[in-house]
Each structure stands twice: as structure tokens, then as C-alpha cells.
Tab-separated table of C-alpha atoms and ligand atoms in Angstrom:
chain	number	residue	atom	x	y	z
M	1	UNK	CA	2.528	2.154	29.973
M	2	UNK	CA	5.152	1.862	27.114
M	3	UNK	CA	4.833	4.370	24.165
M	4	UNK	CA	3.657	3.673	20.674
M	5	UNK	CA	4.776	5.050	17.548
M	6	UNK	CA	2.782	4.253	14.483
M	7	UNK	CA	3.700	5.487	11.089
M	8	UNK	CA	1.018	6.454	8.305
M	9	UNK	CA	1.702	6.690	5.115
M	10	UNK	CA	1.138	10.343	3.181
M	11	UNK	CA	-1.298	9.848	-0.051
M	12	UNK	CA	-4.534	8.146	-0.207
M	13	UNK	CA	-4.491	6.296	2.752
M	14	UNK	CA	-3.616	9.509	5.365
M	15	UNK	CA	-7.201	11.187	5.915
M	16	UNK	CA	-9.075	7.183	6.691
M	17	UNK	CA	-6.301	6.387	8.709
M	18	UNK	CA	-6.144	9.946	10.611
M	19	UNK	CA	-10.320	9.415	11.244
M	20	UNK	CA	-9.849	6.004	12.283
M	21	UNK	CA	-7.233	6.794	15.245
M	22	UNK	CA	-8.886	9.442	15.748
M	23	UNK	CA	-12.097	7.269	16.761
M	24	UNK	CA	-9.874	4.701	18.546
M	25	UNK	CA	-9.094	7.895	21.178
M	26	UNK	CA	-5.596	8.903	19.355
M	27	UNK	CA	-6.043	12.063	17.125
M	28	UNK	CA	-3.080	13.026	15.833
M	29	UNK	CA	-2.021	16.773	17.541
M	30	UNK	CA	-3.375	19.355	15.034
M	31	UNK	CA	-0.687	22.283	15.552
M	32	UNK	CA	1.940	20.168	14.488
M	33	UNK	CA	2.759	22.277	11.601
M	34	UNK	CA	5.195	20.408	9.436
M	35	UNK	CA	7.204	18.275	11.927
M	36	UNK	CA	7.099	14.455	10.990
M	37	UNK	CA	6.537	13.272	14.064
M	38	UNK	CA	3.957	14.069	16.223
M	39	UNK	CA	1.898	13.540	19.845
M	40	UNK	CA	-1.751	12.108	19.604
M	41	UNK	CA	-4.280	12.951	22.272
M	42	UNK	CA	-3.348	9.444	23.508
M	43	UNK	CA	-0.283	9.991	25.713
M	44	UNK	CA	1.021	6.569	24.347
M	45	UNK	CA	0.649	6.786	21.135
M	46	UNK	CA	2.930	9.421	18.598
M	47	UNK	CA	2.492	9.144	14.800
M	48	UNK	CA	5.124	9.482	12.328
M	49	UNK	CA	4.469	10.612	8.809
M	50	UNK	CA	6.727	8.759	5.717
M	51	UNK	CA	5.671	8.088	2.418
M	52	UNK	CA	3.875	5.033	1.642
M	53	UNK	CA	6.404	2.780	0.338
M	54	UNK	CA	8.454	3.189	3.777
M	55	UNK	CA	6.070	2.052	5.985
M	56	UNK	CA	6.835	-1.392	5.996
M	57	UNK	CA	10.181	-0.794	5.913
M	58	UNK	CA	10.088	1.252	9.139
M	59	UNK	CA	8.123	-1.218	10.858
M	60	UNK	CA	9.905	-3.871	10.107
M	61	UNK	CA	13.280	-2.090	11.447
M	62	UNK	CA	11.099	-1.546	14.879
M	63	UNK	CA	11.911	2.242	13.855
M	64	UNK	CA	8.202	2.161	14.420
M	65	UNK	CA	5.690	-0.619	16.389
M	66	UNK	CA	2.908	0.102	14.019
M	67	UNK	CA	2.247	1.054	10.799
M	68	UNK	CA	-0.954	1.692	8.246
M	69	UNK	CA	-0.480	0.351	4.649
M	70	UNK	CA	-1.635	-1.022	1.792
M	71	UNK	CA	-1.481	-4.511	0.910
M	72	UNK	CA	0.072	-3.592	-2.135
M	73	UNK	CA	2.916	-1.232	-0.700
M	74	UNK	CA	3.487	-4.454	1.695
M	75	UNK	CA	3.715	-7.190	-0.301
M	76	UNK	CA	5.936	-5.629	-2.708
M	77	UNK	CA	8.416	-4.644	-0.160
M	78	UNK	CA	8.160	-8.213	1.016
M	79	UNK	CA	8.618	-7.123	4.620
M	80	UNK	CA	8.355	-9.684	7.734
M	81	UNK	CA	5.643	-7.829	9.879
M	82	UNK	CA	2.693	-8.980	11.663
M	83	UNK	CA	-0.538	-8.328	9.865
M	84	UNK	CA	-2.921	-7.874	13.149
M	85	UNK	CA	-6.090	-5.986	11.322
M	86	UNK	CA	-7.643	-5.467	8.498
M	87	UNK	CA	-8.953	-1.528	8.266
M	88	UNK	CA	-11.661	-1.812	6.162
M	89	UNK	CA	-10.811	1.169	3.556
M	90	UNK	CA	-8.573	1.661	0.758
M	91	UNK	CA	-9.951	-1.263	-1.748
M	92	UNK	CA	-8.237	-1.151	-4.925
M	93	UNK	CA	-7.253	-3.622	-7.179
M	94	UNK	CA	-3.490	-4.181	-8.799
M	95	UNK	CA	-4.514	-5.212	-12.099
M	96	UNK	CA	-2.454	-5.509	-15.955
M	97	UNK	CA	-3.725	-3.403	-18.766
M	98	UNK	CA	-3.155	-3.266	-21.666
M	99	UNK	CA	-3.846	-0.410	-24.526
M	100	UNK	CA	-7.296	-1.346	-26.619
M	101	UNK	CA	-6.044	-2.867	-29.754
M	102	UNK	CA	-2.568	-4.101	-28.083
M	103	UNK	CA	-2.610	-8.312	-27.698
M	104	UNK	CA	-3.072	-9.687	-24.429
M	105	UNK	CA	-1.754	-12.150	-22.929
M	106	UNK	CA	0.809	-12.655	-26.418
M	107	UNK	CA	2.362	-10.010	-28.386
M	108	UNK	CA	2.534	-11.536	-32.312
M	109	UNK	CA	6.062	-12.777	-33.550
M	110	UNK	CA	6.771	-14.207	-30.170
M	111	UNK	CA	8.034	-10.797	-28.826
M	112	UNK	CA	8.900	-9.929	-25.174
M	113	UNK	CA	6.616	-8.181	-23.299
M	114	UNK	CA	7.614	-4.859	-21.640
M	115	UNK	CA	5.535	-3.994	-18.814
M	116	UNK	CA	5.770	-1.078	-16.735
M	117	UNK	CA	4.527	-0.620	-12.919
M	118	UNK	CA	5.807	0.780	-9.623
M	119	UNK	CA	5.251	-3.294	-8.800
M	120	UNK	CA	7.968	-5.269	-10.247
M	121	UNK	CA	8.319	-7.401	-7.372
M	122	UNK	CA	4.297	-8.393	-7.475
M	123	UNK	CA	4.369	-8.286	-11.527
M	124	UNK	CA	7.022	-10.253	-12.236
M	125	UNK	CA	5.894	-12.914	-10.043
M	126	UNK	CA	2.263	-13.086	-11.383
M	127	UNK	CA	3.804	-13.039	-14.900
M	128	UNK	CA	6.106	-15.737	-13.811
M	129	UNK	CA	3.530	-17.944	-12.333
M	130	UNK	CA	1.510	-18.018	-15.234
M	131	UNK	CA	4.795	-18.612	-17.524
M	132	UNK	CA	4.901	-16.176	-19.606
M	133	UNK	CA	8.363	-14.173	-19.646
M	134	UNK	CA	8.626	-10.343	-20.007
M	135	UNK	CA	10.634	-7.730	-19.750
M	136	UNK	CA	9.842	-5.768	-16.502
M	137	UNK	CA	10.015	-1.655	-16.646
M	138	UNK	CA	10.025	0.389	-13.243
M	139	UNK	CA	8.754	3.725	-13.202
M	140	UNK	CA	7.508	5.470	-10.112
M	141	UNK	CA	4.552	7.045	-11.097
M	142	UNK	CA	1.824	7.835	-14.078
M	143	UNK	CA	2.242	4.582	-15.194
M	144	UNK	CA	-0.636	5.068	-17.403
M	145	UNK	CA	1.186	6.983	-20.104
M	146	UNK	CA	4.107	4.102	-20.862
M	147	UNK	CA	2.173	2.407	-23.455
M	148	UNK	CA	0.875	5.831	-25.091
M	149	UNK	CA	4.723	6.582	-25.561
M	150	UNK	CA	6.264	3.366	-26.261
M	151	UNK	CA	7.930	2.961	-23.351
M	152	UNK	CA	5.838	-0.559	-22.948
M	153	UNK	CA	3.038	-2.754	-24.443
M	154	UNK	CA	1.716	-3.775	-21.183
M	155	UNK	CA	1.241	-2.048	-17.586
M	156	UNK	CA	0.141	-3.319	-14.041
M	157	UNK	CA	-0.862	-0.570	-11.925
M	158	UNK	CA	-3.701	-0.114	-8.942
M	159	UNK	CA	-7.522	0.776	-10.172
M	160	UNK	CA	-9.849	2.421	-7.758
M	161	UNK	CA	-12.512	4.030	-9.986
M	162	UNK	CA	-11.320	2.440	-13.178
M	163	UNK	CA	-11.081	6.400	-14.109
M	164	UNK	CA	-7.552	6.706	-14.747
M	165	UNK	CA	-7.200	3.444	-17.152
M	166	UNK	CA	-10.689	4.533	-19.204
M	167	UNK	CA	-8.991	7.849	-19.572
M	168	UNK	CA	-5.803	6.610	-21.581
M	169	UNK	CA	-7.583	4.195	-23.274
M	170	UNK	CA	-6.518	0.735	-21.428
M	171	UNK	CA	-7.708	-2.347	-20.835
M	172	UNK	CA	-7.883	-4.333	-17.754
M	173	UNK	CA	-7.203	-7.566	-18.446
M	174	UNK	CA	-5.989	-9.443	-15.001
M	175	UNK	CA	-6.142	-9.193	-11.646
M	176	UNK	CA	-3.107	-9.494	-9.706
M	177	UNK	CA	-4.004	-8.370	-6.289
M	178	UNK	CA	-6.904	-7.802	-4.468
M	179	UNK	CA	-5.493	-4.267	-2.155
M	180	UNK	CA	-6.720	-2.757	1.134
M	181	UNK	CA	-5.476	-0.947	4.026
M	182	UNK	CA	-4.081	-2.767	7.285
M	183	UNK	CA	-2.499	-2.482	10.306
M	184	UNK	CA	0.945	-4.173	10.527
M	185	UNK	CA	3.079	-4.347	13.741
M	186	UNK	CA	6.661	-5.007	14.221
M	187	UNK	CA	7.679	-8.513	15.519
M	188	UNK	CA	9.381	-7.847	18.577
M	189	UNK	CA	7.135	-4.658	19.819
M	190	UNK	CA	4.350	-5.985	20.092
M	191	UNK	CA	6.370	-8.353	22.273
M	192	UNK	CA	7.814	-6.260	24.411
M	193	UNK	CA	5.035	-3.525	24.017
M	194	UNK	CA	2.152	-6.091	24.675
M	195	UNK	CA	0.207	-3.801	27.165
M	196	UNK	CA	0.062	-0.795	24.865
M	197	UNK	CA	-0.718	-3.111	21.995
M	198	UNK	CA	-3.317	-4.581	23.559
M	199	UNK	CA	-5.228	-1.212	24.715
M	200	UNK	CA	-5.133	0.171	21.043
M	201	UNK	CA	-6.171	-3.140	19.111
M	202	UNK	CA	-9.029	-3.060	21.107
M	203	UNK	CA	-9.992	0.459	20.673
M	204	UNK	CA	-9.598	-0.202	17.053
M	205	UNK	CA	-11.239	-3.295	16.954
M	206	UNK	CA	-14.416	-1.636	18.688
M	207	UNK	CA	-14.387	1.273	16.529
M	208	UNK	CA	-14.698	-0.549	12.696
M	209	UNK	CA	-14.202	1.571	9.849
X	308	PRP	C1	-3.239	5.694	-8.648
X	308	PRP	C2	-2.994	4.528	-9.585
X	308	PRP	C3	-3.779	4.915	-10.810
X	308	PRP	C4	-4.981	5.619	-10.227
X	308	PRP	C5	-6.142	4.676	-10.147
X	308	PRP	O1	-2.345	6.695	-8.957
X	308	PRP	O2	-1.607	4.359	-9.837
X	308	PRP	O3	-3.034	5.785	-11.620
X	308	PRP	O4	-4.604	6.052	-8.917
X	308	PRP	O5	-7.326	5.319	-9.703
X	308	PRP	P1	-8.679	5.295	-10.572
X	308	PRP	O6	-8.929	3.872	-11.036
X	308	PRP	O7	-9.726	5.750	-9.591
X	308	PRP	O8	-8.511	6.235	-11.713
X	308	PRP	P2	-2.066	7.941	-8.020
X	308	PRP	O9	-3.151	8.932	-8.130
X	308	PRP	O10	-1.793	7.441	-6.634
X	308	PRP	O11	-0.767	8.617	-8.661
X	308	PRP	P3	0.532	7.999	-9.382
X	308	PRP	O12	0.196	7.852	-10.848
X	308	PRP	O13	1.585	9.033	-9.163
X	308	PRP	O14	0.855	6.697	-8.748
């Protein structure tokens, strides 16, 4: 049987997608200490731990045959992978705030919107489709505090709880994505891999989140 080598992403989505292999027959080995790739108690399956936003990109490079991310970490990076399985945790939204008493959707005077989010990819195109032009501001994290410090009118970031926007007094005002975890699979692996593939979709399939 060929070998598997799925990545997970550190952060939110680790722990659901640890207990979810770990159902499926493939728990990650525990006295791995701090190596970044380790054996499973399935003999065919190792896991490699990156951070989020290089899942897809490792999967897509067949660097690994699997991979567990979110929908929003994947359709930023815009990565050609297969999409075999929804996993059923993870929901969040990708939504643009704004502060409460800011304008939405126009600024007066005709000005430019600035917007920040880790998301430029996904914002710019929602802000594009609609027709309305602005000014597009990465940052990489605690995107929440741009508007309290000038740095932009406007943010799209994920809510979970709605905690973190309440918090620094914003608004949500639009949806742009509706975000959960999946499995994604390079092209050619699960090709050439089809055996191995096979065996763990269905142990994932019977064990839903
Ligand atoms: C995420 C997201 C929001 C928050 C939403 O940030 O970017 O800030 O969680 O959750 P809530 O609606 O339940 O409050 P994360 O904690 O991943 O950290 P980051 O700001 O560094 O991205």
C-alpha cells in the first residue's frame, strides 16, 4: 500500500482535524515532540504540520497528497486541488465591517475606500463584482484594530462568535464567504495513490464529524 502524507494546518483547525483522523484509525504519534512531520497509528498515513496558509500550497505541489483547510485559506490562495470532503467543522463566515458610525457601502465626497484583511485576493474580487473600487490594505493579523487607528475605513475579516468585531466596535455589513473546513487532495496522488485514497475516504466518510 502506497504512503500518505496529509498536512494540517496549526491554529483553529488542528485539534477537529487531529480528533477526526484520529476516529478514521490515523492518530497522529503523540511523542513526536516538536518534529513537523510525524507517523500516525496508520502505517500509511504521516501528517505534516505547516501553518494554515501553506496548506494548499503544499498540496498542490504534491509535497503532500492531502491536506485539511479552510475554505477561506483555499480560495484565497487560488490553488488547483481536488476538493473530495467536506469536514463538517470550522464554520465561519468572511464578512466586511465596518466601524459603527463609518458609511457603508460609500464613503461621502466620493472617497476611496481602504480596506484591510489578510484576504485581498477574496476582497478585492467581491468589491469588484459589486463595482465599487477601493483601495485594498494587507495586514496579516488583528485586522480588527485598522479602522480604530486609521489605517482603513473598512475591513473584511472571518467571524466565528461575532466576539471579536462587537469588541472593537464594528459592523458587519456583508457576507463574502460562507467558510468551513475540507479535505483537499493533490491532482495527481490521488491518481497514482488511488488505493490508499480510497481506504482513508472511506474511513472518513464513515466516521462524520
Ligand atoms: C480570527 C478572525 C477574527 C476572530 C473572529 O482571528 O480573524 O479576528 O478570529 O472570531 P470571533 O468572531 O469568534 O471573535 P484569530 O484569532 O485567528 O487571530 P488573528 O487576528 O491573528 O487572525
Amino acid at each position: 500500500l502506497s504512503r500518505l502524507r496529509v498536512a494540517l494546518a496549526k491554529g483553529r483547525l488542528y485539534e477537529p482535524s487531529v480528533e477526526r483522523f484520529t476516529r478514521a484509525g490515523a492518530e497522529p504519534s503523540a511523542d513526536a515532540g516538536r518534529r513537523l512531520l510525524v507517523p500516525s497509528s496508520d502505517p500509511s498515513i504521516d501528517f505534516l504540520m505547516v501553518k494554515p496558509g501553506d496548506v494548499p500550497v503544499y498540496v498542490e505541489s504534491g509535497a503532500a497528497d492531502l491536506g485539511v483547510t479552510g475554505t477561506d485559506v483555499l480560495r484565497e490562495s487560488g490553488a488547483d486541488v481536488l476538493e473530495p470532503l467536506e469536514l463538517g467543522f470550522g464554520f465561519c463566515r468572511l464578512v466586511v465591517a465596518a466601524p459603527a458610525g463609518v458609511p457603508y457601502p460609500r464613503l461621502p465626497g466620493g472617497i476611496t475606500a481602504r480596506v484591510a484583511t489578510k484576504y485581498p485576493r477574496l476582497a478585492q474580487s467581491h468589491f469588484a463584482a459589486l463595482g465599487r473600487p477601493v483601495d485594498i490594505i494587507q495586514v496579516n493579523g488583528s485586522v480588527e484594530v485598522a479602522p480604530l487607528l486609521g489605517l482603513s475605513h473598512w475591513i473584511v475579516d472571518l467571524v466565528d462568535t461575532g466576539n471579536t468585531l462587537r469588541a472593537n466596535d464594528l459592523v458587519e455589513q456583508e457576507t463574502v464567504l460562507q467558510c468551513g473546513a475540507v479535505l483537499v487532495a493533490n491532482r495527481a496522488s490521488q491518481k497514482l495513490k488511488l488505493d490508499a485514497y480510497l481506504g482513508l475516504m472511506e474511513r472518513l466518510e464513515r466516521t462524520p464529524a
